[in-house]
Every structure is written in structure tokens, then in C-alpha cells.
Amino acid sequence: MTTLKMESLTPAGDPVDLSALAADPAALRAALAEADAATLMLVLVQLTGDHGLLDRARPHITGPMNYHEAMPEDLRAEIRARLADTLLDYARTGRPLPPLPEGDFLQDMLSTAVGEHVSADYTAMMREDLEAAQPDPRGLIWRKRPEPAALESFPVVIIGAGMSGVCAAIRLGQAGIPYTIIEKNPAVGGSWYENFYPGCGVDTPNHFYSYSFELNHEWSHFFAKRDELWTYFERATDKYGVREHIRFETEVSAATYDAATGTWDVATRDASGAVSHIKARAVISAVGVLNRPKLPDIEGRETFAGTALHTAQWQEGLDLKGKRVVMIGTGASGQQVGPTIAPDVEKLTILQRSPHWVVPNPNYFAEVSEGMKWVLAHVPFFARWYRFQLFWAFADGLHASLQVDPAWDDGGKSINQVNARHRQFMERYLRGKLAGRDDLIAKCTPSYPPYGKRILVDNNWYDMLLRPNVDLVTGGIARIVPEGVVMADGTLIEADVIIYATGFQASKMLAPMTITGEGGRDLHKLWGPDDATAYIGTMVPGFPNFFMLMGPNTGLAHGGNVIFITECQMRLILTALREVMENGAKAIDVKPAAHDAYVVDVDERHARMVWTHKGLTNWYRNDAGRVFALLPYRLVDYWKMTKTFKPEDFTLT
């Protein structure tokens, strides 16, 4: 039996052992029966070059998700049978697997896979995720690799060992650049370590919410919960040898640039209070924005006699059975906590400032079958094609609905015709779930257009509101007293536990660190209290060799996932470091003109988008109304920005 390992012909990190397929043909056919037919069709087309299959399947695929595919059963059976035979033939003959198709053929495959036209610019972006390019195009590709001594003399400090910090470490390690991570927690994972409240999980499909170079085929659910996510980052940390470079339970208090030497002095404080300093040639901040809990400014908050906690500061072992619980906030964490604890508590009173738009997803609670896991792990190309479909489903499809049409006017309910259709869909879903409860329908229907605030996937939120032990209260809060919460109308809501699902201090980026750049300039004085800006969300003039992951205007509210943004940013950072090292320079800095032009463009785009809609409030904007948090561009636009390095935008020292 031929064992075929195709590391050079399959996407990076996805070696294929066809002997596993040939070892048990019956098991292969059984596993294929549990996998998505449209994705299997794409694999078969790549293996055989049979373009006719695309023509036959296309009329039956209306979108990228499995529930958008309605091929006749005989066509599905044909695809599965032919694919099994084709795979067994490859295993028997030992012939090499074919590369990714080119040109129009690939574009037809992509378009058929998602039920709509995929343009050429997206084709170029998705090819990067689909094909077997070596070295990995999102890693550092040296033009002239520096000598080992030069690499060793360029240490980098990474602040934070969450998702983005671990990604940065892996990429630096692959490039041979030494690094140290400073992490305030006793473990990696960032938000996925800190947040373990009931129901905590991801609202992006896991097979997409993962590093492009480290796919996981063993997710138990399509939308996994916190423990699996944290374990994923723990495993990646160990697999790539990152852990030995981390200083746990240590915080960075300050970073100061020395222009004479081109180095950063990074001051740290460990759990014992001991202060130390690290010299670095470059610093990468990977602290994120959703990591400092925000507690509401409510009179008497400290007087409450029961248990009070923020969702991001959950108490291990907290028992809510039979308790009277008040939850303040109905955002993402609140909509996960509420339905999870409602069956156990005596009374759950939810205090809502404003409602969110909620959408269904048939796969949200679905388990990944063992057959699907097996196919993801063993059938060549399947995992990558499946990832592409998820990417498209959660990518830029909504972007057009976020643009304000100046000629559109329906009383502020929507901002364009597409946006209005989306509102109609969401309203129908809401009314269907809450039929017969006009009071709840009124409370749960947002007055603002869809996407003005983060869209939430239905975590049984509406079902929970119908429970007899759950109340949704929309009046204002007057104060908190030892017994509970007093509302603006004087009503006392007695409570044993208060849960603050009130978000984070997102506008205070990089706080509470002090970052001092060239000429003694203080980053936070430059930004002011809540107006962070950065070139491509990554660099600020006057702070040479200082980079940010998930910096200003890199957050996503229309689609995608933060791992994609982080990988794009890391490519930009690695390219900048390459410029420094290959040119024997001290440092690289972004020019003020390039930074300012970028910020102007960001602001002008946001001014035409839903997040600045009149009368709308959200955490994306600062007190002056400027959107500091979100990316206004399509994902493909940002991919292009970070892929193409523009030397004219930078100064080498």
C-alpha cells in the first residue's frame, strides 16, 4: 500500500497521508456520507478537473453554508461515490495530487461554492489560504536572510500572550527572530483565559476562527465554547515552542525608546512587585481592546450586600441555583450568560438600556459529527475548501448594507434598501419567536438600523425571555442599595447576585502602560483620553519599531474574525522588520503624512457608514463621536493594504 505525504502540494501545515483513506474503504465512504456535499464536490473537481460538476451543482447552491445547499440526492450520492473512488485511485497509484486550478476555473469553483459571484480580487486573497505556497506567504519571506548573529542581536518584546501575541511569537520564531512575551496572567489565551462565564463561546465558526497555519479538525461543535478555544491556543503555544519565551504573571508598566541606540527599554513588574527592565530592538503590543472590564457609574454600586461581579471577572465555583439574579446589560456576554443560567436561578431580571439585533444560525448549537471530523483531517483539500466557504459566509457580504444612502429615508429605521431588507428579516424572526408577547416584541425591537451595534447570534435569547422566571426591564437605574437595584420609577428589584455584562474600557487603548517614543513624546498624551489612531491600525509616527496588533480601527463589526486581521497585521510588521534588518538600519517609523492620510480616509469612510448614524450610540465611538475601534474597509481591502509594503510611507533610521 502506498503512503503518500504531500506536504509540498497541500496547504502549509496540512500534510496528507492517503494510506489512511486506503486502509479502510468502507470507513472512507461512511465518513464522506457525513460531510458537506458542496465541499466534497469542490474536492472532486480539484482532483479530477471535471468542470461539468460545477455546472450541475450550481443551480442548487444559494449560499456558502451547508443549509444553503439543496442538490438532488442522486447528485450527492454520485459525488460521494466518485470522490471515494478517486481518492482510492490516488492512494493506489501514488500519483501526485493536483495543484489548485488557475484563472477562470478557480473563480468558477469559488463562485459555485458560495452561490454568488466571487470577484478577481477575492480570488487572489482566497488563493493564499487555499493553495500550497511554500514558504507561507503570511509569514516572513527574507530576500536575503541575515546572519545568525544579526538575528540574535534583534530581540523583540511582545506584550500579551493572547491570540494575537501567540500569533506574533509563532511568526517571529519561524523567521528566526528572538522574542520574549510579557503576560499578566498565569496562562496564555488572553480573553479566552480570562472569560469563563456561563455560556462563554465564539460567534464565528471555529473552523474559520483559527490560525491559517494551524487548523483544528477536532472541534466538538461548529461554534465551540470557551474551554475548547482556550485549549486550542494552549496547544498552539506548546506546538510552536512559544511557552519557554513567556514571562507569566508579569505586567509591562512602561516602554521607552532610546533614539541613540535604536532600542526600547521595557519596564516590567512581576507578581511579587519586583521591577525589571528588558532591552528590545522592537516592541509588539498584543494587549487587545476587550480586556479591561468596564463597570457602570451607578450610585451606590459598592453598597450592594450580595455578590456582584463583571462577566470577565467571574468567580470560579459560583453557585446561582435558587438565587435572585439581576443582570445589567444585554450585549454579547449578557446574551450568552442569560440563557445559560436562567433554568437554574429562582429569578432573573435583565436590565436593558437598548436592544440588539439578533439573528439565527442553524449550526450554532450543532455538534460536528465524527465522520465530518475524519474527512476534515484526512481528505485532501476538504478542510481548506470548507474554511473558504465559512470565510465567505462571515466576510464582506454585509459591507454594502453598512453604507448610508443619502436618498434613502424610512424614518431612520434603515440606511439603504439592502439594510431595510435585513431589518425585515430580523423583525420577522423576532416576532415569530415572541409571538403573542407584544410587550416583549416592543422591548426587543431596536429603533436603530441593523449593524449599528454588534449583531448577535441567537443563543436561545428569545426563548429565555419567555420563561416565567425571567423579566426584561427597560427603565432607567436610579441607584444600587444593599438589597438590590432601585429603578428610576422607585421600584426595588431585590437581588442576591448582580452580574455586570457591561463590556470593556475599549477606548483606553494600551492603558495603563506608559509608551514614550522619540523625543519624549507620550503616546497617551498624543491620543488624548479616547482618540487612538494608527497607520493601518499598526504604527504611530514618532514611535519607531513599535507596533500594535488589534490597534485603532482594526475591530470588526461587519464580518470576518480578528485572527485574520492579526495575521494581516503580522505580515506588515514582519515586512517592516525585514526592511530594518536587511538594510542594517536602527529602526523604521511611519511618516506623519502617511499616518494622517490614512486616518482621514478612515474617518471619511466611517462618516458614510451605519455606525455614525444620527442618534445612534455604541462603544465603537469616542465621546466626540469619532469611530476609533472599527475597520471601515472590506477584509479584502485590508488584506491588500498589509500585503503590499509601501516604502514611501516609511523612514528608515
XYZ file of C-alpha atoms in Angstrom:
653
model
C 0.000 0.000 0.000
C 1.401 3.389 -0.991
C 1.815 6.043 1.689
C 1.646 9.473 0.124
C 2.682 12.519 2.146
C 2.064 15.649 0.115
C 3.451 18.472 2.278
C 4.608 20.387 -0.811
C 1.290 20.035 -2.625
C -1.208 20.816 0.083
C -1.676 23.994 2.078
C 1.004 24.764 4.651
C 0.587 22.628 7.761
C -1.818 20.194 6.065
C 0.153 17.048 5.164
C -1.998 14.332 3.612
C -1.498 10.645 4.280
C -3.585 8.825 1.692
C -2.812 5.469 3.273
C -5.382 6.368 5.941
C -8.006 6.527 3.190
C -6.988 3.285 1.538
C -6.708 1.352 4.794
C -10.465 1.028 5.151
C -12.525 1.949 2.046
C -15.794 1.263 3.857
C -14.870 3.724 6.612
C -13.938 6.286 3.973
C -17.330 6.007 2.290
C -19.132 6.167 5.642
C -17.251 9.325 6.638
C -17.963 11.002 3.296
C -21.664 10.417 3.911
C -21.455 12.766 6.934
C -19.539 15.578 5.211
C -20.973 18.587 3.384
C -21.785 17.618 -0.202
C -20.908 21.001 -1.715
C -17.441 20.931 -0.156
C -16.906 17.347 -1.302
C -17.890 18.454 -4.791
C -15.133 21.083 -4.742
C -12.556 18.490 -3.713
C -13.691 16.167 -6.501
C -13.491 18.969 -9.071
C -9.949 19.824 -7.961
C -8.886 16.168 -8.097
C -10.478 15.417 -11.473
C -10.708 18.759 -13.282
C -14.372 17.987 -14.051
C -15.810 21.442 -14.659
C -19.149 19.926 -15.555
C -19.772 19.120 -11.901
C -19.803 22.841 -11.169
C -22.464 23.400 -13.807
C -24.630 20.614 -12.389
C -24.291 21.722 -8.759
C -24.526 25.488 -9.254
C -28.344 25.786 -9.506
C -28.706 24.045 -6.137
C -26.276 26.168 -4.082
C -27.627 29.537 -2.930
C -25.043 30.370 -0.271
C -21.867 29.180 1.444
C -23.364 27.354 4.436
C -24.430 23.707 4.371
C -28.086 24.695 4.790
C -27.865 26.689 1.533
C -27.190 23.534 -0.492
C -30.144 21.576 -1.902
C -28.629 19.283 -4.523
C -30.734 16.296 -5.590
C -29.910 13.226 -3.544
C -28.718 11.290 -6.571
C -26.165 14.024 -7.342
C -24.922 13.993 -3.760
C -24.587 10.218 -3.891
C -22.695 10.428 -7.181
C -20.268 12.991 -5.763
C -19.553 10.890 -2.692
C -19.096 7.674 -4.653
C -16.860 9.249 -7.310
C -14.771 11.013 -4.687
C -14.197 7.786 -2.765
C -13.134 6.004 -5.954
C -10.882 8.894 -6.967
C -9.150 9.067 -3.600
C -8.572 5.324 -3.538
C -7.099 5.530 -7.023
C -4.666 8.244 -5.946
C -3.647 6.130 -2.956
C -3.160 3.007 -5.103
C -1.185 4.618 -7.931
C 0.856 7.064 -5.884
C 0.429 9.842 -8.428
C 0.785 13.385 -7.074
C -2.208 15.426 -6.084
C -3.055 18.260 -8.496
C -2.384 21.901 -7.632
C -5.097 24.489 -7.197
C -6.698 25.393 -10.546
C -5.849 28.714 -12.182
C -7.754 31.672 -13.608
C -11.399 31.373 -14.568
C -11.580 27.746 -13.450
C -10.681 28.693 -9.868
C -13.032 31.667 -9.949
C -15.864 29.379 -11.097
C -15.110 26.989 -8.234
C -15.154 29.801 -5.695
C -18.361 31.295 -7.073
C -20.153 27.961 -7.211
C -19.054 27.146 -3.656
C -20.800 30.206 -2.205
C -23.737 30.627 -4.559
C -22.728 34.043 -5.878
C -20.075 35.746 -7.982
C -16.616 35.928 -6.406
C -14.592 38.725 -7.987
C -10.965 38.540 -9.053
C -9.609 40.448 -6.047
C -11.207 37.973 -3.657
C -9.905 35.110 -5.782
C -6.350 36.344 -5.219
C -6.916 36.614 -1.467
C -8.539 33.205 -1.125
C -5.850 31.532 -3.220
C -3.418 32.463 -0.467
C -5.479 30.453 2.029
C -6.213 27.583 -0.332
C -3.026 26.759 -2.173
C 0.191 25.050 -1.185
C 2.506 28.034 -1.291
C 5.805 27.479 0.449
C 7.046 29.386 2.301
C 3.823 30.599 3.866
C 3.035 33.967 2.223
C 1.690 35.350 5.511
C 4.988 34.657 7.234
C 8.285 36.475 6.723
C 9.950 35.767 3.389
C 13.523 37.024 3.530
C 15.088 38.487 0.409
C 18.498 37.956 1.987
C 18.367 36.173 5.312
C 20.551 37.911 7.917
C 23.410 36.070 9.565
C 22.544 34.264 12.841
C 24.427 36.884 14.857
C 22.393 39.676 13.272
C 19.157 37.876 14.104
C 20.208 37.282 17.705
C 21.035 40.972 18.096
C 17.450 41.926 17.255
C 15.342 40.830 20.250
C 11.636 41.682 20.209
C 9.305 42.098 23.188
C 5.679 41.067 22.712
C 3.192 42.433 25.249
C 0.471 39.869 25.835
C 0.084 36.138 25.197
C -3.463 36.129 23.926
C -4.481 35.105 20.429
C -2.517 37.882 18.717
C 0.542 37.639 20.953
C 0.895 33.919 20.352
C 0.472 34.506 16.614
C 3.226 37.147 16.696
C 5.520 34.799 18.606
C 4.995 31.937 16.173
C 5.713 34.146 13.174
C 8.835 35.643 14.751
C 10.036 32.183 15.704
C 9.552 30.931 12.146
C 11.612 33.902 10.921
C 14.417 33.180 13.392
C 13.910 36.452 15.300
C 14.304 36.108 19.097
C 11.451 37.302 21.280
C 10.132 37.485 24.836
C 6.444 37.659 25.726
C 5.297 39.533 28.822
C 1.941 38.207 30.025
C -0.022 39.495 33.034
C -1.951 36.238 33.509
C -0.623 32.838 34.656
C -1.628 31.278 31.320
C -1.927 32.100 27.625
C -5.181 32.790 25.805
C -5.942 36.384 26.765
C -9.714 36.867 26.590
C -10.258 33.134 26.265
C -8.398 32.591 29.528
C -9.964 35.478 31.421
C -13.568 34.898 30.347
C -15.167 31.707 31.630
C -18.642 32.936 32.499
C -21.549 30.519 31.841
C -22.177 30.072 28.127
C -18.953 31.785 27.061
C -18.121 30.924 23.469
C -17.423 32.188 19.996
C -19.942 33.567 17.492
C -17.720 32.849 14.488
C -17.428 29.250 13.212
C -14.389 27.573 14.756
C -13.108 26.120 11.502
C -12.681 29.743 10.397
C -11.796 31.175 13.822
C -8.336 29.594 13.880
C -4.852 30.356 12.636
C -4.488 29.802 8.892
C -1.349 27.772 9.587
C -2.831 25.687 12.403
C -6.198 24.191 11.536
C -8.013 22.114 14.118
C -10.135 19.222 12.874
C -11.393 18.143 16.303
C -13.785 20.930 17.262
C -16.733 19.309 19.040
C -19.184 21.954 17.796
C -19.285 24.301 14.846
C -19.396 27.164 17.379
C -17.302 25.913 20.275
C -17.355 27.118 23.846
C -14.605 28.755 25.829
C -12.768 25.688 27.155
C -12.094 24.326 23.669
C -10.964 27.725 22.435
C -8.555 28.211 25.313
C -7.212 24.680 24.806
C -6.601 25.446 21.120
C -4.342 28.401 21.967
C -2.625 26.426 24.718
C -1.857 23.643 22.251
C -0.561 26.056 19.605
C 1.670 27.673 22.232
C 3.298 24.354 23.025
C 3.459 23.028 19.475
C 5.473 26.015 18.264
C 7.711 26.256 21.335
C 6.336 29.591 22.486
C 5.824 28.838 26.183
C 9.519 28.873 27.053
C 9.679 32.506 25.879
C 6.850 33.757 28.128
C 7.200 35.575 31.442
C 3.884 34.869 33.133
C 2.217 36.939 35.871
C 4.247 39.941 34.770
C 2.945 43.257 33.521
C 4.541 45.898 31.345
C 4.319 49.258 33.080
C 6.268 51.334 30.551
C 8.213 51.204 27.312
C 10.677 53.971 26.435
C 12.514 54.472 23.153
C 16.203 55.429 23.005
C 16.868 57.071 19.647
C 20.638 56.967 20.094
C 20.744 53.177 20.258
C 17.526 52.369 18.426
C 16.326 50.276 21.360
C 13.298 50.115 23.616
C 13.569 49.852 27.392
C 10.599 47.800 28.589
C 9.849 48.084 32.310
C 8.008 45.157 33.875
C 6.603 44.266 37.287
C 6.058 40.659 38.368
C 3.570 39.212 40.846
C 5.905 39.902 43.776
C 6.209 43.539 42.807
C 9.782 43.208 41.583
C 10.624 45.599 38.754
C 12.949 44.643 35.901
C 13.932 46.049 32.520
C 14.295 44.373 29.134
C 16.132 45.848 26.180
C 14.459 45.256 22.823
C 15.002 46.381 19.266
C 11.259 46.272 18.637
C 8.063 46.068 20.663
C 4.779 44.493 19.552
C 1.746 45.349 21.671
C -0.741 42.482 21.607
C -2.911 43.556 24.525
C -6.167 43.805 22.574
C -9.025 46.157 23.446
C -11.556 43.955 25.271
C -9.503 43.160 28.355
C -10.179 45.881 30.929
C -13.733 45.421 32.331
C -15.993 48.449 32.398
C -18.284 48.829 35.399
C -21.200 51.247 35.132
C -21.122 54.501 37.045
C -24.181 53.821 39.213
C -24.713 55.483 42.576
C -24.280 53.070 45.490
C -22.685 50.300 43.433
C -20.235 49.496 46.240
C -23.006 49.198 48.867
C -24.606 46.030 47.470
C -24.666 43.354 50.180
C -24.742 40.329 47.876
C -22.330 39.029 45.247
C -21.532 41.449 42.415
C -19.231 40.639 39.511
C -18.403 41.502 35.916
C -18.735 38.730 33.342
C -14.980 38.984 32.664
C -14.245 38.545 36.387
C -16.385 35.501 37.039
C -15.946 33.677 40.325
C -14.913 30.066 39.950
C -17.485 27.783 41.520
C -20.162 30.479 41.834
C -23.461 28.722 42.527
C -26.514 30.568 41.214
C -29.071 27.838 41.892
C -32.147 29.286 43.571
C -30.717 32.807 43.612
C -32.355 36.080 42.642
C -30.108 37.460 39.922
C -30.078 40.893 38.310
C -28.077 41.148 35.092
C -27.216 44.605 33.770
C -26.516 44.594 30.037
C -27.791 42.704 27.001
C -24.729 42.673 24.760
C -22.701 39.689 23.596
C -21.713 38.349 27.020
C -25.142 39.017 28.500
C -26.837 37.088 25.712
C -24.600 34.107 26.470
C -24.904 34.265 30.252
C -28.661 34.818 30.478
C -29.971 31.729 28.654
C -27.333 29.556 30.355
C -28.218 30.464 33.936
C -31.972 31.060 33.545
C -33.013 27.419 34.114
C -31.205 27.318 37.489
C -31.940 30.648 39.141
C -35.048 31.486 41.114
C -35.464 34.806 39.321
C -33.515 36.501 36.534
C -34.188 40.192 35.986
C -32.433 41.670 32.977
C -31.927 45.420 32.875
C -31.674 46.591 29.286
C -30.512 50.000 28.115
C -31.102 49.294 24.418
C -31.878 46.088 22.500
C -29.624 44.359 19.978
C -30.480 42.838 16.643
C -30.365 39.044 16.943
C -30.091 36.572 14.061
C -30.457 32.789 13.940
C -27.829 30.309 12.792
C -28.895 26.669 12.378
C -25.388 25.458 13.218
C -24.943 27.470 16.396
C -25.584 24.551 18.750
C -24.795 21.759 16.272
C -22.162 19.135 17.012
C -19.529 18.173 14.454
C -20.065 14.503 13.592
C -17.205 12.038 13.849
C -17.410 11.454 10.110
C -17.078 15.189 9.410
C -14.047 15.376 11.724
C -12.466 12.433 9.917
C -12.991 13.985 6.498
C -11.584 17.324 7.674
C -8.455 15.582 8.905
C -7.889 13.053 6.099
C -9.441 14.105 2.794
C -7.042 16.362 0.862
C -8.204 19.929 0.230
C -11.510 19.455 2.104
C -10.600 21.471 5.216
C -9.353 24.383 3.125
C -12.390 24.473 0.841
C -14.660 24.257 3.884
C -12.730 27.100 5.526
C -13.165 29.194 2.381
C -16.940 28.734 2.463
C -17.045 29.828 6.104
C -14.743 32.743 5.339
C -17.136 33.942 2.667
C -20.201 33.452 4.854
C -18.691 35.636 7.571
C -16.696 38.062 5.420
C -17.664 41.104 3.350
C -21.155 40.154 2.250
C -22.696 42.658 4.663
C -20.396 45.536 3.776
C -22.746 47.085 1.207
C -25.578 47.157 3.739
C -23.485 49.376 6.026
C -23.221 52.271 3.568
C -25.607 55.185 4.056
C -27.705 56.018 1.005
C -28.333 59.790 1.259
C -31.508 59.410 -0.795
C -32.947 56.686 1.445
C -35.376 57.746 4.148
C -37.646 55.455 6.123
C -37.630 57.411 9.339
C -34.210 56.235 10.497
C -35.072 52.530 10.639
C -32.541 51.606 7.942
C -29.895 53.287 5.809
C -30.368 51.736 2.354
C -32.541 49.247 0.515
C -30.421 46.205 1.398
C -30.245 47.279 5.024
C -34.033 47.577 5.059
C -34.415 44.007 3.759
C -32.123 42.769 6.508
C -34.206 44.618 9.067
C -37.360 42.989 7.746
C -35.774 39.547 8.073
C -34.634 40.194 11.649
C -38.007 41.630 12.642
C -39.823 38.595 11.202
C -37.575 36.296 13.186
C -38.075 38.293 16.395
C -41.849 38.402 16.009
C -42.007 34.721 15.231
C -40.025 33.816 18.346
C -42.012 36.151 20.612
C -45.436 35.669 19.024
C -48.232 36.627 21.407
C -45.981 38.784 23.591
C -46.369 42.269 22.176
C -44.727 43.702 25.288
C -41.513 41.774 24.641
C -41.611 42.486 20.914
C -41.699 46.206 21.686
C -38.826 45.945 24.155
C -36.662 43.792 21.872
C -37.067 45.700 18.599
C -34.192 48.158 18.103
C -35.062 51.607 16.828
C -31.732 51.905 15.017
C -30.719 50.319 11.689
C -29.235 46.814 11.572
C -25.472 46.664 12.241
C -25.491 49.963 14.134
C -24.414 47.808 17.056
C -22.920 44.350 17.009
C -25.249 41.731 15.533
C -25.680 38.802 17.915
C -26.319 35.156 17.095
C -29.410 33.840 18.867
C -28.231 31.879 21.897
C -31.838 30.995 22.824
C -32.228 34.602 23.966
C -35.827 34.977 22.886
C -36.771 31.557 24.275
C -35.254 32.595 27.598
C -37.330 35.787 27.706
C -40.490 33.666 27.574
C -39.570 31.768 30.760
C -41.814 32.561 33.754
C -38.799 33.295 35.976
C -37.296 35.904 33.609
C -38.175 39.603 33.410
C -36.823 42.105 30.883
C -36.844 45.610 32.338
C -36.130 48.676 30.207
C -36.478 51.535 32.698
C -33.502 53.543 33.899
C -31.494 52.648 37.004
C -31.539 55.184 39.861
C -29.080 53.561 42.281
C -27.897 50.361 43.867
C -28.653 49.635 47.513
C -27.663 46.744 49.796
C -30.868 44.871 48.906
C -30.619 45.233 45.133
C -31.338 47.773 42.389
C -33.655 50.757 42.633
C -35.126 51.778 39.284
C -35.867 55.318 38.136
C -39.568 54.824 38.948
C -38.685 53.873 42.541
C -39.197 50.114 42.128
C -36.777 47.980 44.157
C -35.564 44.804 42.448
C -34.232 42.575 45.205
C -31.171 40.547 44.326
C -28.724 38.054 45.764
C -26.365 38.483 42.806
C -25.714 41.334 40.373
C -23.993 40.476 37.088
C -22.446 43.325 35.110
C -22.489 42.395 31.414
C -21.351 45.911 30.639
C -18.388 45.487 28.316
C -14.886 46.908 28.439
C -12.898 50.131 28.502
C -12.245 49.779 24.797
C -11.370 53.418 24.133
C -8.474 53.403 26.600
C -6.146 51.536 24.254
C -2.849 50.268 25.701
C -3.803 51.540 29.155
C -2.432 51.621 31.783
C 1.037 51.364 30.178
C 3.159 54.424 29.512
C 4.617 54.385 25.995
C 7.299 57.018 25.363
C 8.615 57.451 21.850
C 11.152 59.627 20.108
C 11.806 62.991 21.714
C 9.944 62.005 24.875
C 6.509 62.027 23.271
C 3.874 60.210 25.314
C 1.519 58.041 23.272
C -1.478 58.586 25.535
C -0.990 62.354 25.594
C -0.821 62.233 21.813
C -4.050 60.256 21.630
C -5.850 62.000 24.439
C -8.178 60.006 26.699
C -10.066 58.162 23.961
C -8.924 59.040 20.434
C -6.373 56.436 19.373
C -5.198 56.473 15.748
C -2.611 54.460 13.845
C -1.408 53.831 10.300
C -3.245 50.681 9.144
C -4.055 50.230 12.835
C -0.438 49.258 13.447
C 2.058 52.153 13.672
C 2.165 55.704 15.061
C 4.667 58.353 13.887
C 7.414 59.079 16.392
C 7.379 55.563 17.847
C 9.988 53.695 15.760
C 9.909 49.896 15.827
C 6.733 49.987 17.934
C 3.822 48.028 16.517
C 0.287 47.210 17.602
C -1.851 44.186 16.904
C -5.597 44.875 17.048
C -4.844 48.575 17.345
C -7.134 51.500 16.458
C -9.696 50.912 13.692
C -8.982 47.188 13.288
C -12.063 45.851 15.078
C -14.660 44.006 13.042
C -18.413 44.509 13.131
C -19.445 43.547 9.607
C -17.800 40.120 9.379
C -14.522 38.264 9.392
C -12.600 37.392 12.514
C -9.814 39.002 14.482
C -7.367 36.189 13.723
C -7.464 37.122 10.043
C -6.788 40.777 10.902
C -3.929 39.768 13.208
C -2.304 37.632 10.519
C -2.576 40.512 8.047
C -1.004 42.904 10.547
C 1.794 40.484 11.353
C 2.713 40.316 7.681
C 3.024 44.115 7.646
C 5.094 44.079 10.845
C 7.384 41.319 9.597
C 7.935 43.175 6.344
C 8.815 46.345 8.260
C 11.297 44.430 10.428
C 12.795 42.899 7.292
C 13.399 46.396 5.926
C 15.271 47.330 9.091
C 17.381 44.188 9.332
C 18.241 43.722 5.667
C 19.240 47.383 5.356
C 21.296 47.410 8.549
C 19.145 50.221 9.936
C 18.313 51.034 13.541
C 14.601 51.430 13.182
C 11.622 52.073 10.946
C 8.984 54.736 11.502
C 5.820 55.625 9.616
C 5.782 59.111 8.118
C 3.296 61.556 9.661
C 1.819 62.326 6.234
C 1.101 58.642 5.571
C -0.463 58.222 9.008
C -2.584 61.345 8.697
C -3.809 60.488 5.190
C -4.840 57.035 6.386
C -6.764 58.435 9.377
C -8.537 60.989 7.163
C -9.634 58.212 4.823
C -10.843 56.066 7.739
C -12.870 58.945 9.168
C -14.382 59.890 5.820
C -15.484 56.316 5.222
C -16.984 55.979 8.692
C -18.909 59.204 8.178
C -20.821 57.419 5.409
C -21.487 54.227 7.391
C -24.116 52.998 9.798
C -22.011 53.387 12.955
C -22.233 57.173 12.751
C -25.975 57.125 12.040
C -27.737 60.065 13.702
C -28.837 59.363 17.254
C -27.034 56.022 17.486
C -24.781 55.227 20.429
C -22.264 52.370 20.539
C -18.899 51.586 22.086
C -17.200 51.941 18.700
C -17.118 55.748 19.037
C -15.419 58.074 21.481
C -17.063 60.954 23.328
C -16.559 63.217 20.313
C -18.389 60.739 18.077
C -15.328 59.524 16.156
C -15.231 55.802 15.361
C -11.899 54.692 16.855
C -12.492 50.949 17.093
C -13.781 49.598 13.794
C -12.335 48.893 10.381
C -14.308 50.721 7.670
C -12.803 48.653 4.843
C -13.674 45.300 3.367
C -11.457 42.440 4.502
C -10.015 42.163 1.008
C -9.068 45.851 1.112
C -7.235 45.395 4.397
C -5.522 42.277 3.055
C -4.212 44.328 0.136
C -3.038 47.145 2.420
C -0.998 44.817 4.589
C 0.252 42.666 1.712
C 1.781 45.498 -0.305
C 4.522 47.309 1.599
C 4.899 50.948 0.536
C 8.481 52.121 1.226
C 7.445 55.715 0.528
C 5.269 55.662 3.668
C 8.210 54.942 5.981
C 11.505 56.333 7.193
C 14.488 54.108 7.974
C 16.785 55.451 10.667
